[in-house]
mmCIF file of C-alpha atoms and ligand atoms in Angstrom:
data_model
loop_
_atom_site.group_PDB
_atom_site.id
_atom_site.type_symbol
_atom_site.label_atom_id
_atom_site.label_comp_id
_atom_site.label_asym_id
_atom_site.label_seq_id
_atom_site.Cartn_x
_atom_site.Cartn_y
_atom_site.Cartn_z
ATOM 1 C CA MET B 1 12.387 4.816 -113.670
ATOM 2 C CA THR B 2 12.916 5.901 -110.063
ATOM 3 C CA ALA B 3 12.417 3.443 -107.222
ATOM 4 C CA ALA B 4 9.213 5.278 -106.249
ATOM 5 C CA GLU B 5 7.918 5.040 -109.838
ATOM 6 C CA HIS B 6 8.790 1.343 -109.911
ATOM 7 C CA TYR B 7 6.899 0.876 -106.627
ATOM 8 C CA ALA B 8 3.816 2.631 -108.024
ATOM 9 C CA ALA B 9 4.063 0.627 -111.258
ATOM 10 C CA ARG B 10 4.003 -2.652 -109.282
ATOM 11 C CA VAL B 11 0.855 -1.526 -107.446
ATOM 12 C CA GLU B 12 -0.778 -0.415 -110.711
ATOM 13 C CA ALA B 13 0.080 -3.724 -112.410
ATOM 14 C CA VAL B 14 -1.503 -5.713 -109.577
ATOM 15 C CA LEU B 15 -4.644 -3.579 -109.481
ATOM 16 C CA ALA B 16 -5.020 -3.644 -113.278
ATOM 17 C CA GLN B 17 -4.698 -7.436 -113.358
ATOM 18 C CA ARG B 18 -7.115 -7.784 -110.454
ATOM 19 C CA ARG B 19 -9.678 -5.531 -112.161
ATOM 20 C CA ARG B 20 -9.357 -7.481 -115.418
ATOM 21 C CA LEU B 21 -9.742 -10.890 -113.770
ATOM 22 C CA ARG B 22 -12.024 -10.145 -110.817
ATOM 23 C CA GLY B 23 -13.799 -6.925 -111.781
ATOM 24 C CA VAL B 24 -13.884 -3.564 -110.046
ATOM 25 C CA GLU B 25 -13.528 -3.622 -106.276
ATOM 26 C CA PRO B 26 -16.977 -2.935 -104.792
ATOM 27 C CA ALA B 27 -17.330 0.323 -102.900
ATOM 28 C CA GLY B 28 -17.174 0.011 -99.135
ATOM 29 C CA ASP B 29 -14.971 -1.777 -96.679
ATOM 30 C CA THR B 30 -12.061 -3.646 -98.312
ATOM 31 C CA PHE B 31 -11.839 -5.940 -95.293
ATOM 32 C CA GLY B 32 -15.603 -6.198 -94.725
ATOM 33 C CA GLY B 33 -15.676 -9.786 -95.979
ATOM 34 C CA LEU B 34 -13.236 -11.240 -93.442
ATOM 35 C CA PRO B 35 -14.722 -13.966 -91.235
ATOM 36 C CA ALA B 36 -14.962 -12.974 -87.550
ATOM 37 C CA ASP B 37 -12.388 -15.596 -86.539
ATOM 38 C CA HIS B 38 -9.797 -14.443 -89.100
ATOM 39 C CA PRO B 39 -6.348 -14.155 -87.447
ATOM 40 C CA LEU B 40 -6.212 -10.446 -88.382
ATOM 41 C CA LEU B 41 -9.422 -9.785 -86.431
ATOM 42 C CA GLU B 42 -9.078 -12.161 -83.517
ATOM 43 C CA ALA B 43 -5.881 -11.762 -81.501
ATOM 44 C CA ASP B 44 -5.778 -11.624 -77.717
ATOM 45 C CA PRO B 45 -3.822 -8.488 -76.697
ATOM 46 C CA ARG B 46 -2.713 -10.238 -73.500
ATOM 47 C CA ARG B 47 -1.225 -13.274 -75.263
ATOM 48 C CA PRO B 48 2.447 -13.999 -74.617
ATOM 49 C CA LEU B 49 4.538 -12.092 -77.179
ATOM 50 C CA ASP B 50 5.926 -14.238 -79.971
ATOM 51 C CA ALA B 51 9.492 -13.599 -81.104
ATOM 52 C CA ASN B 52 8.446 -11.227 -83.883
ATOM 53 C CA LEU B 53 6.193 -9.067 -81.742
ATOM 54 C CA GLN B 54 8.906 -9.089 -79.054
ATOM 55 C CA SER B 55 11.279 -7.560 -81.631
ATOM 56 C CA LEU B 56 8.833 -4.658 -82.043
ATOM 57 C CA ALA B 57 8.240 -4.376 -78.285
ATOM 58 C CA ASP B 58 12.011 -4.081 -77.774
ATOM 59 C CA LEU B 59 11.914 -0.836 -79.786
ATOM 60 C CA ILE B 60 9.104 0.700 -77.699
ATOM 61 C CA GLU B 61 9.655 2.839 -74.605
ATOM 62 C CA PRO B 62 7.109 3.215 -71.765
ATOM 63 C CA SER B 63 6.669 6.939 -72.581
ATOM 64 C CA ASP B 64 5.859 6.288 -76.281
ATOM 65 C CA THR B 65 2.667 7.181 -78.078
ATOM 66 C CA ILE B 66 2.394 4.772 -80.996
ATOM 67 C CA VAL B 67 0.577 5.858 -84.149
ATOM 68 C CA ASP B 68 -0.443 2.530 -85.680
ATOM 69 C CA VAL B 69 -1.070 3.228 -89.364
ATOM 70 C CA GLY B 70 -3.492 0.671 -90.761
ATOM 71 C CA GLY B 71 -3.534 -0.898 -87.324
ATOM 72 C CA GLY B 72 -6.505 -3.066 -88.198
ATOM 73 C CA ALA B 73 -7.926 -4.884 -85.189
ATOM 74 C CA GLY B 74 -4.882 -4.052 -83.087
ATOM 75 C CA ARG B 75 -3.200 -7.423 -83.543
ATOM 76 C CA MET B 76 0.189 -5.762 -83.037
ATOM 77 C CA SER B 77 -0.509 -2.467 -81.273
ATOM 78 C CA LEU B 78 -2.909 -3.617 -78.545
ATOM 79 C CA PRO B 79 -0.234 -5.830 -76.915
ATOM 80 C CA LEU B 80 2.134 -2.860 -77.269
ATOM 81 C CA ALA B 81 -0.456 -0.541 -75.639
ATOM 82 C CA LEU B 82 0.129 -2.560 -72.452
ATOM 83 C CA ARG B 83 3.784 -1.473 -72.636
ATOM 84 C CA CYS B 84 3.579 2.238 -73.534
ATOM 85 C CA ARG B 85 1.697 5.478 -72.847
ATOM 86 C CA SER B 86 -0.910 5.193 -75.620
ATOM 87 C CA VAL B 87 -1.812 3.960 -79.090
ATOM 88 C CA ILE B 88 -3.649 5.800 -81.870
ATOM 89 C CA ASN B 89 -4.883 3.506 -84.648
ATOM 90 C CA VAL B 90 -5.508 5.220 -88.003
ATOM 91 C CA ASP B 91 -7.448 2.830 -90.209
ATOM 92 C CA PRO B 92 -10.316 3.446 -92.680
ATOM 93 C CA SER B 93 -11.923 -0.009 -92.342
ATOM 94 C CA PRO B 94 -15.104 -0.036 -90.204
ATOM 95 C CA THR B 95 -14.776 -3.827 -89.778
ATOM 96 C CA MET B 96 -11.214 -3.513 -88.515
ATOM 97 C CA GLY B 97 -12.107 -0.499 -86.390
ATOM 98 C CA ALA B 98 -14.993 -2.298 -84.688
ATOM 99 C CA ALA B 99 -12.733 -5.283 -83.951
ATOM 100 C CA PHE B 100 -10.034 -2.930 -82.591
ATOM 101 C CA VAL B 101 -12.485 -1.318 -80.174
ATOM 102 C CA ALA B 102 -13.965 -4.691 -79.149
ATOM 103 C CA ASN B 103 -10.544 -6.326 -78.647
ATOM 104 C CA ALA B 104 -9.350 -3.392 -76.532
ATOM 105 C CA LYS B 105 -12.497 -3.431 -74.418
ATOM 106 C CA ALA B 106 -12.400 -7.200 -73.876
ATOM 107 C CA ALA B 107 -8.791 -6.929 -72.714
ATOM 108 C CA GLY B 108 -9.486 -3.927 -70.438
ATOM 109 C CA ILE B 109 -7.199 -1.621 -72.445
ATOM 110 C CA SER B 110 -8.242 2.040 -72.305
ATOM 111 C CA ASN B 111 -5.145 3.993 -73.465
ATOM 112 C CA VAL B 112 -6.090 3.590 -77.120
ATOM 113 C CA GLU B 113 -7.913 5.684 -79.707
ATOM 114 C CA LEU B 114 -9.290 4.929 -83.157
ATOM 115 C CA VAL B 115 -9.160 7.422 -86.049
ATOM 116 C CA GLN B 116 -11.251 5.942 -88.842
ATOM 117 C CA ASP B 117 -9.491 7.462 -91.831
ATOM 118 C CA ASP B 118 -7.014 6.874 -94.620
ATOM 119 C CA TRP B 119 -3.383 7.718 -93.902
ATOM 120 C CA ILE B 120 -3.053 9.512 -97.222
ATOM 121 C CA ALA B 121 -5.986 11.803 -96.353
ATOM 122 C CA VAL B 122 -5.694 12.328 -92.613
ATOM 123 C CA SER B 123 -3.898 15.107 -90.787
ATOM 124 C CA PRO B 124 -1.400 12.886 -88.934
ATOM 125 C CA PRO B 125 -1.784 12.574 -85.172
ATOM 126 C CA GLN B 126 1.305 13.406 -83.139
ATOM 127 C CA GLY B 127 3.063 10.439 -81.618
ATOM 128 C CA THR B 128 6.599 9.289 -80.947
ATOM 129 C CA VAL B 129 6.555 6.009 -82.884
ATOM 130 C CA ALA B 130 4.876 5.288 -86.223
ATOM 131 C CA LEU B 131 4.039 1.606 -86.624
ATOM 132 C CA VAL B 132 3.005 0.047 -89.944
ATOM 133 C CA ASN B 133 2.436 -3.704 -90.176
ATOM 134 C CA HIS B 134 1.436 -5.257 -93.497
ATOM 135 C CA VAL B 135 -0.134 -2.161 -95.029
ATOM 136 C CA THR B 136 2.213 -0.931 -97.764
ATOM 137 C CA TYR B 137 1.668 -3.628 -100.406
ATOM 138 C CA LEU B 138 -0.993 -1.662 -102.310
ATOM 139 C CA THR B 139 0.158 1.859 -101.407
ATOM 140 C CA HIS B 140 0.550 3.702 -104.699
ATOM 141 C CA ASP B 141 2.038 6.968 -103.375
ATOM 142 C CA ILE B 142 4.627 5.483 -101.089
ATOM 143 C CA VAL B 143 6.877 8.542 -100.598
ATOM 144 C CA PRO B 144 4.218 10.879 -99.119
ATOM 145 C CA PHE B 145 3.009 7.905 -97.071
ATOM 146 C CA ILE B 146 6.526 7.480 -95.596
ATOM 147 C CA GLU B 147 7.092 11.210 -95.069
ATOM 148 C CA LYS B 148 3.872 11.381 -93.067
ATOM 149 C CA LEU B 149 5.060 8.482 -90.920
ATOM 150 C CA GLU B 150 8.078 10.535 -89.918
ATOM 151 C CA ARG B 151 5.844 13.425 -88.862
ATOM 152 C CA ALA B 152 3.722 11.105 -86.692
ATOM 153 C CA GLY B 153 6.583 9.051 -85.278
ATOM 154 C CA THR B 154 9.248 11.597 -84.465
ATOM 155 C CA ARG B 155 11.370 9.180 -82.429
ATOM 156 C CA ARG B 156 11.134 6.059 -84.626
ATOM 157 C CA VAL B 157 9.357 4.512 -87.599
ATOM 158 C CA ILE B 158 8.730 0.759 -87.477
ATOM 159 C CA LEU B 159 7.512 -1.071 -90.575
ATOM 160 C CA THR B 160 6.966 -4.755 -91.176
ATOM 161 C CA VAL B 161 6.239 -6.539 -94.425
ATOM 162 C CA ASN B 162 6.342 -10.218 -95.212
ATOM 163 C CA ALA B 163 8.637 -11.877 -97.721
ATOM 164 C CA PRO B 164 6.828 -13.060 -99.791
ATOM 165 C CA PRO B 165 4.017 -10.519 -99.295
ATOM 166 C CA PRO B 166 0.680 -11.966 -98.102
ATOM 167 C CA PRO B 167 -1.372 -10.563 -101.033
ATOM 168 C CA SER B 168 0.696 -12.857 -103.267
ATOM 169 C CA TRP B 169 0.943 -15.938 -101.042
ATOM 170 C CA ASN B 170 -1.262 -17.889 -103.468
ATOM 171 C CA ARG B 171 0.688 -17.137 -106.646
ATOM 172 C CA LYS B 172 0.975 -20.836 -107.573
ATOM 173 C CA LEU B 173 -2.759 -21.311 -107.180
ATOM 174 C CA PHE B 174 -3.367 -18.083 -109.115
ATOM 175 C CA GLN B 175 -1.415 -19.448 -112.094
ATOM 176 C CA LEU B 176 -3.488 -22.642 -112.104
ATOM 177 C CA VAL B 177 -6.810 -20.847 -111.838
ATOM 178 C CA HIS B 178 -6.152 -17.960 -114.243
ATOM 179 C CA GLY B 179 -3.629 -19.535 -116.610
ATOM 180 C CA GLU B 180 -1.268 -16.581 -116.244
ATOM 181 C CA ALA B 181 1.428 -15.436 -113.826
ATOM 182 C CA GLU B 182 0.329 -13.231 -110.978
ATOM 183 C CA GLU B 183 1.542 -9.632 -110.808
ATOM 184 C CA ILE B 184 3.296 -9.388 -107.451
ATOM 185 C CA VAL B 185 2.824 -6.506 -105.014
ATOM 186 C CA PRO B 186 5.896 -4.570 -103.840
ATOM 187 C CA GLY B 187 7.617 -6.008 -100.781
ATOM 188 C CA HIS B 188 10.717 -5.329 -98.714
ATOM 189 C CA ALA B 189 13.131 -4.967 -101.660
ATOM 190 C CA GLU B 190 10.996 -2.338 -103.410
ATOM 191 C CA LEU B 191 10.401 -0.544 -100.106
ATOM 192 C CA MET B 192 14.105 -0.470 -99.255
ATOM 193 C CA ASN B 193 14.939 0.901 -102.699
ATOM 194 C CA VAL B 194 12.465 3.746 -102.155
ATOM 195 C CA LEU B 195 13.863 4.469 -98.685
ATOM 196 C CA TRP B 196 17.430 4.515 -99.987
ATOM 197 C CA GLU B 197 16.359 6.713 -102.889
ATOM 198 C CA ILE B 198 14.970 9.326 -100.487
ATOM 199 C CA GLY B 199 18.078 9.192 -98.339
ATOM 200 C CA ARG B 200 16.907 7.025 -95.448
ATOM 201 C CA LEU B 201 19.226 4.281 -94.162
ATOM 202 C CA PRO B 202 16.977 1.939 -92.150
ATOM 203 C CA ASP B 203 17.947 -1.200 -90.282
ATOM 204 C CA LEU B 204 16.476 -4.325 -91.844
ATOM 205 C CA THR B 205 16.049 -7.530 -89.838
ATOM 206 C CA MET B 206 14.704 -10.840 -91.093
ATOM 207 C CA LEU B 207 12.485 -12.041 -88.239
ATOM 208 C CA PRO B 208 12.063 -15.746 -87.411
ATOM 209 C CA PRO B 209 9.541 -17.871 -89.364
ATOM 210 C CA GLN B 210 6.084 -17.775 -87.750
ATOM 211 C CA ASN B 211 2.373 -17.528 -88.549
ATOM 212 C CA VAL B 212 1.787 -21.281 -88.365
ATOM 213 C CA ARG B 213 -1.875 -20.541 -87.638
ATOM 214 C CA TYR B 214 -2.280 -19.445 -91.253
ATOM 215 C CA ILE B 215 -1.725 -22.970 -92.574
ATOM 216 C CA VAL B 216 -3.774 -25.711 -90.943
ATOM 217 C CA PRO B 217 -4.803 -29.098 -92.332
ATOM 218 C CA LEU B 218 -8.316 -29.224 -93.785
ATOM 219 C CA PRO B 219 -10.260 -32.171 -92.347
ATOM 220 C CA ASN B 220 -11.561 -33.608 -95.622
ATOM 221 C CA ARG B 221 -11.374 -33.237 -99.383
ATOM 222 C CA MET B 222 -14.472 -31.023 -99.643
ATOM 223 C CA ALA B 223 -13.159 -28.624 -96.988
ATOM 224 C CA ALA B 224 -9.794 -28.518 -98.772
ATOM 225 C CA LEU B 225 -11.452 -27.684 -102.094
ATOM 226 C CA THR B 226 -13.570 -24.937 -100.558
ATOM 227 C CA TYR B 227 -10.501 -23.495 -98.814
ATOM 228 C CA ALA B 228 -8.450 -23.396 -102.032
ATOM 229 C CA VAL B 229 -11.265 -21.735 -103.981
ATOM 230 C CA GLN B 230 -11.582 -19.110 -101.229
ATOM 231 C CA ARG B 231 -7.820 -18.460 -101.245
ATOM 232 C CA ALA B 232 -7.901 -18.082 -105.031
ATOM 233 C CA ALA B 233 -10.805 -15.638 -104.763
ATOM 234 C CA ASN B 234 -9.107 -13.498 -102.102
ATOM 235 C CA GLU B 235 -5.691 -13.388 -103.806
ATOM 236 C CA GLN B 236 -4.293 -9.883 -104.380
ATOM 237 C CA TRP B 237 -6.549 -8.909 -101.465
ATOM 238 C CA ALA B 238 -9.769 -9.228 -103.446
ATOM 239 C CA HIS B 239 -11.803 -9.664 -100.276
ATOM 240 C CA TRP B 240 -15.192 -9.583 -101.958
ATOM 241 C CA PRO B 241 -17.590 -12.335 -103.057
ATOM 242 C CA ALA B 242 -16.549 -14.299 -106.126
ATOM 243 C CA THR B 243 -18.999 -14.856 -108.991
ATOM 244 C CA PRO B 244 -20.410 -18.384 -109.486
ATOM 245 C CA ALA B 245 -18.481 -18.547 -112.781
ATOM 246 C CA PHE B 246 -15.179 -17.793 -111.005
ATOM 247 C CA GLU B 247 -15.942 -20.354 -108.304
ATOM 248 C CA ALA B 248 -16.734 -23.063 -110.850
ATOM 249 C CA ARG B 249 -13.517 -22.395 -112.774
ATOM 250 C CA ALA B 250 -11.402 -22.291 -109.621
ATOM 251 C CA ARG B 251 -12.998 -25.492 -108.298
ATOM 252 C CA ALA B 252 -12.256 -27.310 -111.561
ATOM 253 C CA ALA B 253 -8.625 -26.141 -111.506
ATOM 254 C CA VAL B 254 -8.163 -27.163 -107.883
ATOM 255 C CA GLU B 255 -9.784 -30.561 -108.440
ATOM 256 C CA GLN B 256 -7.509 -31.192 -111.411
ATOM 257 C CA HIS B 257 -4.365 -30.374 -109.391
ATOM 258 C CA PHE B 258 -5.568 -31.537 -105.968
ATOM 259 C CA ASP B 259 -2.696 -33.974 -105.326
ATOM 260 C CA ASP B 260 -0.101 -31.300 -106.147
ATOM 261 C CA LEU B 261 -1.849 -28.681 -104.036
ATOM 262 C CA PHE B 262 -2.472 -30.686 -100.844
ATOM 263 C CA ALA B 263 -0.323 -33.025 -98.761
ATOM 264 C CA PRO B 264 -2.490 -35.786 -97.243
ATOM 265 C CA GLY B 265 -1.830 -36.675 -93.602
ATOM 266 C CA ALA B 266 -3.400 -38.033 -90.435
ATOM 267 C CA ASP B 267 -5.042 -34.624 -89.733
ATOM 268 C CA GLY B 268 -6.388 -34.108 -93.250
ATOM 269 C CA PHE B 269 -5.060 -32.176 -96.235
ATOM 270 C CA THR B 270 -2.390 -29.530 -95.735
ATOM 271 C CA PRO B 271 -1.953 -26.822 -98.418
ATOM 272 C CA ARG B 272 1.435 -27.154 -100.092
ATOM 273 C CA TRP B 273 1.377 -24.044 -102.263
ATOM 274 C CA ILE B 274 1.704 -21.345 -99.611
ATOM 275 C CA ASP B 275 5.203 -20.192 -98.701
ATOM 276 C CA LEU B 276 4.802 -18.129 -95.528
ATOM 277 C CA GLY B 277 8.424 -17.043 -95.707
ATOM 278 C CA ARG B 278 9.676 -14.528 -93.156
ATOM 279 C CA GLU B 279 8.523 -11.246 -91.720
ATOM 280 C CA VAL B 280 10.890 -8.347 -92.389
ATOM 281 C CA LEU B 281 11.386 -5.554 -89.857
ATOM 282 C CA ILE B 282 12.446 -2.173 -91.285
ATOM 283 C CA THR B 283 13.100 0.626 -88.813
ATOM 284 C CA TRP B 284 14.838 3.975 -88.557
ATOM 285 C CA GLN B 285 14.987 7.118 -86.467
ATOM 286 C CA PRO B 286 13.778 10.128 -88.493
ATOM 287 C CA GLY B 287 16.360 12.854 -88.880
ATOM 288 C CA ARG B 288 19.294 10.698 -87.764
HETATM 289 C C1 SAM M 301 -3.511 -6.687 -93.548
HETATM 290 S S1 SAM M 301 -4.267 -5.498 -92.569
HETATM 291 C C2 SAM M 301 -3.051 -5.335 -91.291
HETATM 292 C C3 SAM M 301 -3.621 -4.842 -90.006
HETATM 293 C C4 SAM M 301 -2.618 -4.729 -88.855
HETATM 294 N N1 SAM M 301 -1.589 -3.755 -89.139
HETATM 295 C C5 SAM M 301 -2.021 -6.079 -88.549
HETATM 296 O O1 SAM M 301 -0.846 -6.304 -88.866
HETATM 297 O O2 SAM M 301 -2.748 -6.924 -88.020
HETATM 298 C C6 SAM M 301 -4.064 -3.997 -93.483
HETATM 299 C C7 SAM M 301 -4.765 -2.841 -92.826
HETATM 300 O O3 SAM M 301 -4.318 -1.635 -93.436
HETATM 301 C C8 SAM M 301 -5.410 -0.772 -93.561
HETATM 302 N N2 SAM M 301 -5.055 0.204 -94.609
HETATM 303 C C9 SAM M 301 -4.855 -0.026 -95.924
HETATM 304 N N3 SAM M 301 -4.563 1.122 -96.567
HETATM 305 C C10 SAM M 301 -4.545 2.090 -95.622
HETATM 306 C C11 SAM M 301 -4.300 3.491 -95.644
HETATM 307 N N4 SAM M 301 -4.019 4.125 -96.783
HETATM 308 N N5 SAM M 301 -4.386 4.184 -94.492
HETATM 309 C C12 SAM M 301 -4.667 3.561 -93.333
HETATM 310 N N6 SAM M 301 -4.914 2.230 -93.248
HETATM 311 C C13 SAM M 301 -4.849 1.509 -94.373
HETATM 312 C C14 SAM M 301 -6.576 -1.670 -93.873
HETATM 313 O O4 SAM M 301 -7.825 -1.085 -93.609
HETATM 314 C C15 SAM M 301 -6.275 -2.863 -92.971
HETATM 315 O O5 SAM M 301 -6.867 -2.727 -91.711
#
């Protein structure tokens, strides 16, 4: 099996397991179910740069046009738009797109454009840097996806993924709820193997631990239970409503293992099962 075939097989295994356990993904916006205050949707473009975003900003030049592939609500590229010529966000999600436009407007950022489309389908806009943050985990045809990045970002391609990948952050919970091991989406190792296979030699940097906002104590037992059931439902990026039967089963599993899943403290109950790990920066200059 080639590295690209292995990558596709990982994606297929995850989607097949998800279909079997959670049913077919409803048509429409994959990210339509995110709450408005989700950290992916709500991020002030004028916030001080954290260390990880600073690492990306260090690779950007004032004359750059960034093509942000799957840019979502502009969590990463809107702060960068303040430091370069322009940003073009290519993202098919209407929910993400609306948040991108609203976040840009609220921050007074006008050098940005939204192309509401899928990267696999779109004729790539011309930029100097292609930016891809947390998009590749369910990308079946990874080689054409990467080749298109190089056409859009002629000066540099910048990719980040998390280790472990966010769609599998709840793998311990998944095992308890479903009684089987979760199929894990491809991450940095699978991506690097594909890049090496096609002759690219990127730089890889493990960025500092971050994302503390993703794990907060839940104020009481009921809130903790509801949170865990929601995390179980959204695992493998199944961002659609769970059936009452799934919720009942997940609630029973969480109740049974509550003391293993949550650490009690003065602020409430903190989830123990999520390993946020580290963000991984992968970057190269096409043609060099
Ligand atoms: C987890 S979000 C990340 C958003 C943003 N890059 C960030 O880091 O905040 C993944 C985004 O990728 C988008 N996406 C997934 N597959 C895509 C594709 N084939 N082409 C373009 N965007 C895609 C989704 O719509 C979603 O907005």
